[in-house]
Structure formats: structure tokens, C-alpha cells
Coordinates of N, CA and C in Angstrom, one line a residue:
X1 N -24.1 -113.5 -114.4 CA -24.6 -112.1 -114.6 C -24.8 -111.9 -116.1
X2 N -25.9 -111.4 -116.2 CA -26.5 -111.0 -117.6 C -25.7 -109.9 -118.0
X3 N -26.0 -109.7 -119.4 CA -25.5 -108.4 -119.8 C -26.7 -107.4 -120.3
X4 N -27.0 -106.7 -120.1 CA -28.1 -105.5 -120.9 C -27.8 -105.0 -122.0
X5 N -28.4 -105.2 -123.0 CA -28.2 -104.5 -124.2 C -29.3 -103.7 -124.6
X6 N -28.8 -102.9 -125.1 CA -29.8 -101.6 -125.1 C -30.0 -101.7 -126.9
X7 N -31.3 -101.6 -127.5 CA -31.6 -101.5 -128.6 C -31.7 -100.3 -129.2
X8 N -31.6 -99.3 -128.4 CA -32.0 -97.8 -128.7 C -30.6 -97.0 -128.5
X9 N -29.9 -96.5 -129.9 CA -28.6 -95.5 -129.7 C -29.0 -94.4 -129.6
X10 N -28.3 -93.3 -129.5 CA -28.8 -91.9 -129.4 C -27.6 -91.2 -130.2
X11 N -28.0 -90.3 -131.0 CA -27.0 -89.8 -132.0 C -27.5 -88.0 -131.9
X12 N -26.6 -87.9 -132.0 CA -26.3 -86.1 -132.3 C -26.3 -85.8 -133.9
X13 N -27.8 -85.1 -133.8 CA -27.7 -84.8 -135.6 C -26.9 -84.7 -136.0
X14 N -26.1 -83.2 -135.4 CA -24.6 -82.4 -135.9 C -23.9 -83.1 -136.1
X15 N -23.3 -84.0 -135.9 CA -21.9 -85.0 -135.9 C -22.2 -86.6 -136.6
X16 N -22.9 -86.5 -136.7 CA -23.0 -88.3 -137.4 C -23.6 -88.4 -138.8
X17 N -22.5 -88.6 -139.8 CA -22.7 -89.0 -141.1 C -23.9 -89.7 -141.9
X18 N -24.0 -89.5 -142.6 CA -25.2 -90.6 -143.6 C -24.9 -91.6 -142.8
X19 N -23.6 -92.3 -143.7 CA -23.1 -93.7 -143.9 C -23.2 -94.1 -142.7
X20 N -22.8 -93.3 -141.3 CA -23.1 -94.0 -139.8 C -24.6 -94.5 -139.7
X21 N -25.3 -93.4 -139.9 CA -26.4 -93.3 -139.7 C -27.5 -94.9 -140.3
X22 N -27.0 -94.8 -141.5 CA -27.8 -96.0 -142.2 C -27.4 -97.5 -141.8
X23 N -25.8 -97.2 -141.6 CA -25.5 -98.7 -141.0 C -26.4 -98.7 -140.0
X24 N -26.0 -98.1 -138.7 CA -26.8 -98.2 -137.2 C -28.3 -98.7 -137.7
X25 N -29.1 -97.9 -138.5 CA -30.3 -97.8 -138.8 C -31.1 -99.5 -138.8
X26 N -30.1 -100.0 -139.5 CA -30.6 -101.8 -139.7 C -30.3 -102.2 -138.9
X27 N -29.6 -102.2 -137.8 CA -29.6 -102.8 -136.3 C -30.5 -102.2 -134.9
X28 N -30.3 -101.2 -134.7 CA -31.1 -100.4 -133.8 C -32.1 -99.0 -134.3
X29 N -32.9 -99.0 -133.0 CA -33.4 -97.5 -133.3 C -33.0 -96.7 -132.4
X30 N -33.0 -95.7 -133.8 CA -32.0 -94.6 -133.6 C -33.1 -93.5 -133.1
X31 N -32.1 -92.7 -132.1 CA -33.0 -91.5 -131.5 C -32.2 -90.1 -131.8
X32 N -32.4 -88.9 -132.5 CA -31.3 -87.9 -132.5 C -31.7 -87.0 -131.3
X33 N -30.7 -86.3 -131.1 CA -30.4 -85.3 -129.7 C -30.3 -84.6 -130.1
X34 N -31.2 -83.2 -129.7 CA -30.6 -81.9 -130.0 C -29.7 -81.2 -129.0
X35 N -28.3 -81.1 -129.7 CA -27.4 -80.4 -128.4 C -27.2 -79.1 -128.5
X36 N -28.0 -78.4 -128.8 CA -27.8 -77.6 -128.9 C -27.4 -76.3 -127.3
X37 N -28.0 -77.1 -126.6 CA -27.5 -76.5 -125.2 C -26.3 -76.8 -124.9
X38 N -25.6 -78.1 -125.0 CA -24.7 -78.2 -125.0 C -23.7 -77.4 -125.9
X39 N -23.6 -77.6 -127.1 CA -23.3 -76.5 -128.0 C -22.8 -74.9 -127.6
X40 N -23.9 -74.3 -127.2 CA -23.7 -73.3 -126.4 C -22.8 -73.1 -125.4
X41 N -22.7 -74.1 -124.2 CA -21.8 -74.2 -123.4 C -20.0 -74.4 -123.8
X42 N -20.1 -74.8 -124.7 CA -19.0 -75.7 -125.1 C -18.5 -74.5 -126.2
X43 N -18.8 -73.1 -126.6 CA -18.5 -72.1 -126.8 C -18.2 -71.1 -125.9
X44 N -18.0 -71.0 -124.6 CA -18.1 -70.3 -123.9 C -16.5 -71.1 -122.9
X45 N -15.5 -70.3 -123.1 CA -14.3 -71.0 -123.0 C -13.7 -70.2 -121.5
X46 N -13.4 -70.9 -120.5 CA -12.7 -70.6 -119.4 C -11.7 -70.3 -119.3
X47 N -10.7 -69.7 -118.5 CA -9.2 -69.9 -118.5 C -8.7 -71.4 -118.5
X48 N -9.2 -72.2 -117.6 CA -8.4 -73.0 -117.5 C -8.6 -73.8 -119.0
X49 N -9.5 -73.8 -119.8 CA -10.0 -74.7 -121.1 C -9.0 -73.9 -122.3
X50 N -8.5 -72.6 -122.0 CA -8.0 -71.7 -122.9 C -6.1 -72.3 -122.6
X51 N -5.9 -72.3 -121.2 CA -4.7 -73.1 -121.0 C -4.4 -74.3 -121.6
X52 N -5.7 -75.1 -121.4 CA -5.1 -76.5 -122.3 C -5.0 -76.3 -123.8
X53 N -6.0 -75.4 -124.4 CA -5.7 -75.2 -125.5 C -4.8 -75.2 -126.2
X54 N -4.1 -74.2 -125.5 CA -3.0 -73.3 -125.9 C -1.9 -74.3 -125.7
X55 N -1.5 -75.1 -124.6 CA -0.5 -76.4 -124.7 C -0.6 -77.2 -125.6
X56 N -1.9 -77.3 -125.7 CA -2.0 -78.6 -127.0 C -1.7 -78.0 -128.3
X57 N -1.8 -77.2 -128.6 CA -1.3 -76.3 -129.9 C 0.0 -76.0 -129.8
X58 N 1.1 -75.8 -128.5 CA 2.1 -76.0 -128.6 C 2.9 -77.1 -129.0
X59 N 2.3 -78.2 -128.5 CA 2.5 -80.2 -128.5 C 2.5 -79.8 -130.0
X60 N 1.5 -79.3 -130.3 CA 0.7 -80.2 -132.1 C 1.9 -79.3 -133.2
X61 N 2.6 -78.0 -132.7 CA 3.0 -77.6 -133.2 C 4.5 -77.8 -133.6
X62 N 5.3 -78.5 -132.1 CA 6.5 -79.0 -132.1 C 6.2 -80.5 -132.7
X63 N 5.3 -81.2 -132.8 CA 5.2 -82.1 -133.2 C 5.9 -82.2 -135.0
X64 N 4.4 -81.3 -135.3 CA 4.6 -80.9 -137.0 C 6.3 -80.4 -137.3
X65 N 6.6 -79.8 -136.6 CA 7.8 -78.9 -137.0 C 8.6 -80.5 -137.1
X66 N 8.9 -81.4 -136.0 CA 9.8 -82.5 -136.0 C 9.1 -83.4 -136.9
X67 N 8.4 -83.3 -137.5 CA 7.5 -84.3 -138.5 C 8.3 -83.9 -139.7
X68 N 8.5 -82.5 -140.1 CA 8.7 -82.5 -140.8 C 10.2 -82.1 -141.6
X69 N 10.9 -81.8 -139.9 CA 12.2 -81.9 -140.4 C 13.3 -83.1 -140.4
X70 N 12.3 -83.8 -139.4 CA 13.1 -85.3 -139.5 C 12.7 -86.5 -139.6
X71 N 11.2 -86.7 -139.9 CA 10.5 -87.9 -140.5 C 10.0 -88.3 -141.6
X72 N 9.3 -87.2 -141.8 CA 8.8 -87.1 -143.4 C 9.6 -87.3 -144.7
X73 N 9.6 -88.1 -145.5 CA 10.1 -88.7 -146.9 C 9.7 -89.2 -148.2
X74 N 10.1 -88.9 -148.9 CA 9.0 -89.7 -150.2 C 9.4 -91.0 -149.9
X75 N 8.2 -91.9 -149.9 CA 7.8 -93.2 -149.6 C 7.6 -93.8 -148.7
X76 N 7.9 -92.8 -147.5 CA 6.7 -93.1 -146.2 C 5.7 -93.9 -146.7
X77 N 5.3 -94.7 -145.7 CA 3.6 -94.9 -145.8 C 2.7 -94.0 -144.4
X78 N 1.8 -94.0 -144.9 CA 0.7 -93.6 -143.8 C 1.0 -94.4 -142.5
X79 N 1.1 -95.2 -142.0 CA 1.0 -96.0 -141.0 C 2.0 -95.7 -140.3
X80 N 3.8 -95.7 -140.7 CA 4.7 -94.9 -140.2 C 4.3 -93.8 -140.3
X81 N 4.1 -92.8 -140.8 CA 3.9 -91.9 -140.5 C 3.2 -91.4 -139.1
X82 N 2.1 -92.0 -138.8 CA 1.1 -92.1 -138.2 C 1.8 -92.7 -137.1
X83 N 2.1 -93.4 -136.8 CA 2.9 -94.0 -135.8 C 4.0 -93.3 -135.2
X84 N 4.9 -92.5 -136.2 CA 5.9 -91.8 -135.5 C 5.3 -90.2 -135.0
X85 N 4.3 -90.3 -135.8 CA 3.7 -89.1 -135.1 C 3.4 -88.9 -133.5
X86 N 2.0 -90.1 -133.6 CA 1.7 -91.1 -132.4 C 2.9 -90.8 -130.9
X87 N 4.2 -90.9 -131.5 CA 5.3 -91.3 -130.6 C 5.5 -89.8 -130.3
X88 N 6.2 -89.0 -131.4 CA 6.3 -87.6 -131.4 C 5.2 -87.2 -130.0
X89 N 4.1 -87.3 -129.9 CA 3.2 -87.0 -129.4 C 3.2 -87.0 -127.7
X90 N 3.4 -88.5 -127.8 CA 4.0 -89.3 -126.5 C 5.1 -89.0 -125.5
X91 N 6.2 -88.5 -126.2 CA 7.4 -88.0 -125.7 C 6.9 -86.7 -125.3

């Protein structure tokens, strides 16, 4: 079985940087999307999208609170940090 490779990405003006943009650029051609309809939709928020919200801001907030009372130290690195976060998240 072959594989298909597609020569042609498709990029969202709004969201994709220079530096993406120019890398991709010497490999494929690039097409931009206007999502703007999408956009619109994706403003227009449901209950049930307002529920997840709101949990995930709970998660993200018990997270920070235990980030910072019992992981955080001078000389962490990024990586633990990131990692116990990661876990924090998990649990």
C-alpha cells in the first residue's frame, strides 16, 4: 500500500506565524483559509461548552494554587516544573 502525500497545506491566516509560515513555504504550497465563519461560530457559546469551561478553570485553578504551594522553588527547572504540572493535571 502506497502512501498519499499531499503537497498542498492549508493554513489559517489568524493563527500561523511568519516563522511557520516561511519554513512550510520551501517545502509545500501553502493555501490560507479564511475562517472567518468558523470564527463566528466558535463565539457563540452553549451551556454545555460554558460547563466545560467552567471545570477547566476549576482543574487550572486548583492546579496553580498546588503549583504553588507545594512545588514551586528557586531552582526548579522548566521541565519539572512542567512535568509536575502535567501530573497535577492528571490526578
Amino acid at each position: 500500500m502506497s502512501k498519499v502525500i499531499s503537497k498542498e497545506i492549508y493554513l489559517s491566516e489568524h493563527s500561523t506565524s511568519v516563522k511557520i509560515f516561511k519554513k512550510l513555504k520551501k517545502y509545500f504550497s501553502l493555501k490560507t483559509l479564511n475562517i472567518s465563519p468558523i470564527t463566528k461560530l466558535r463565539q457563540i457559546k452553549d451551556s454545555d461548552e460554558i460547563y466545560c469551561i467552567s471545570k477547566a478553570s476549576l482543574i487550572v485553578d486548583s492546579v496553580l494554587e498546588f503549583v504553588q504551594k507545594e512545588i514551586i522553588h528557586e531552582g526548579i527547572t522548566e521541565e519539572v516544573l512542567a512535568w509536575e504540572i502535567e501530573k497535577a493535571i492528571r490526578d
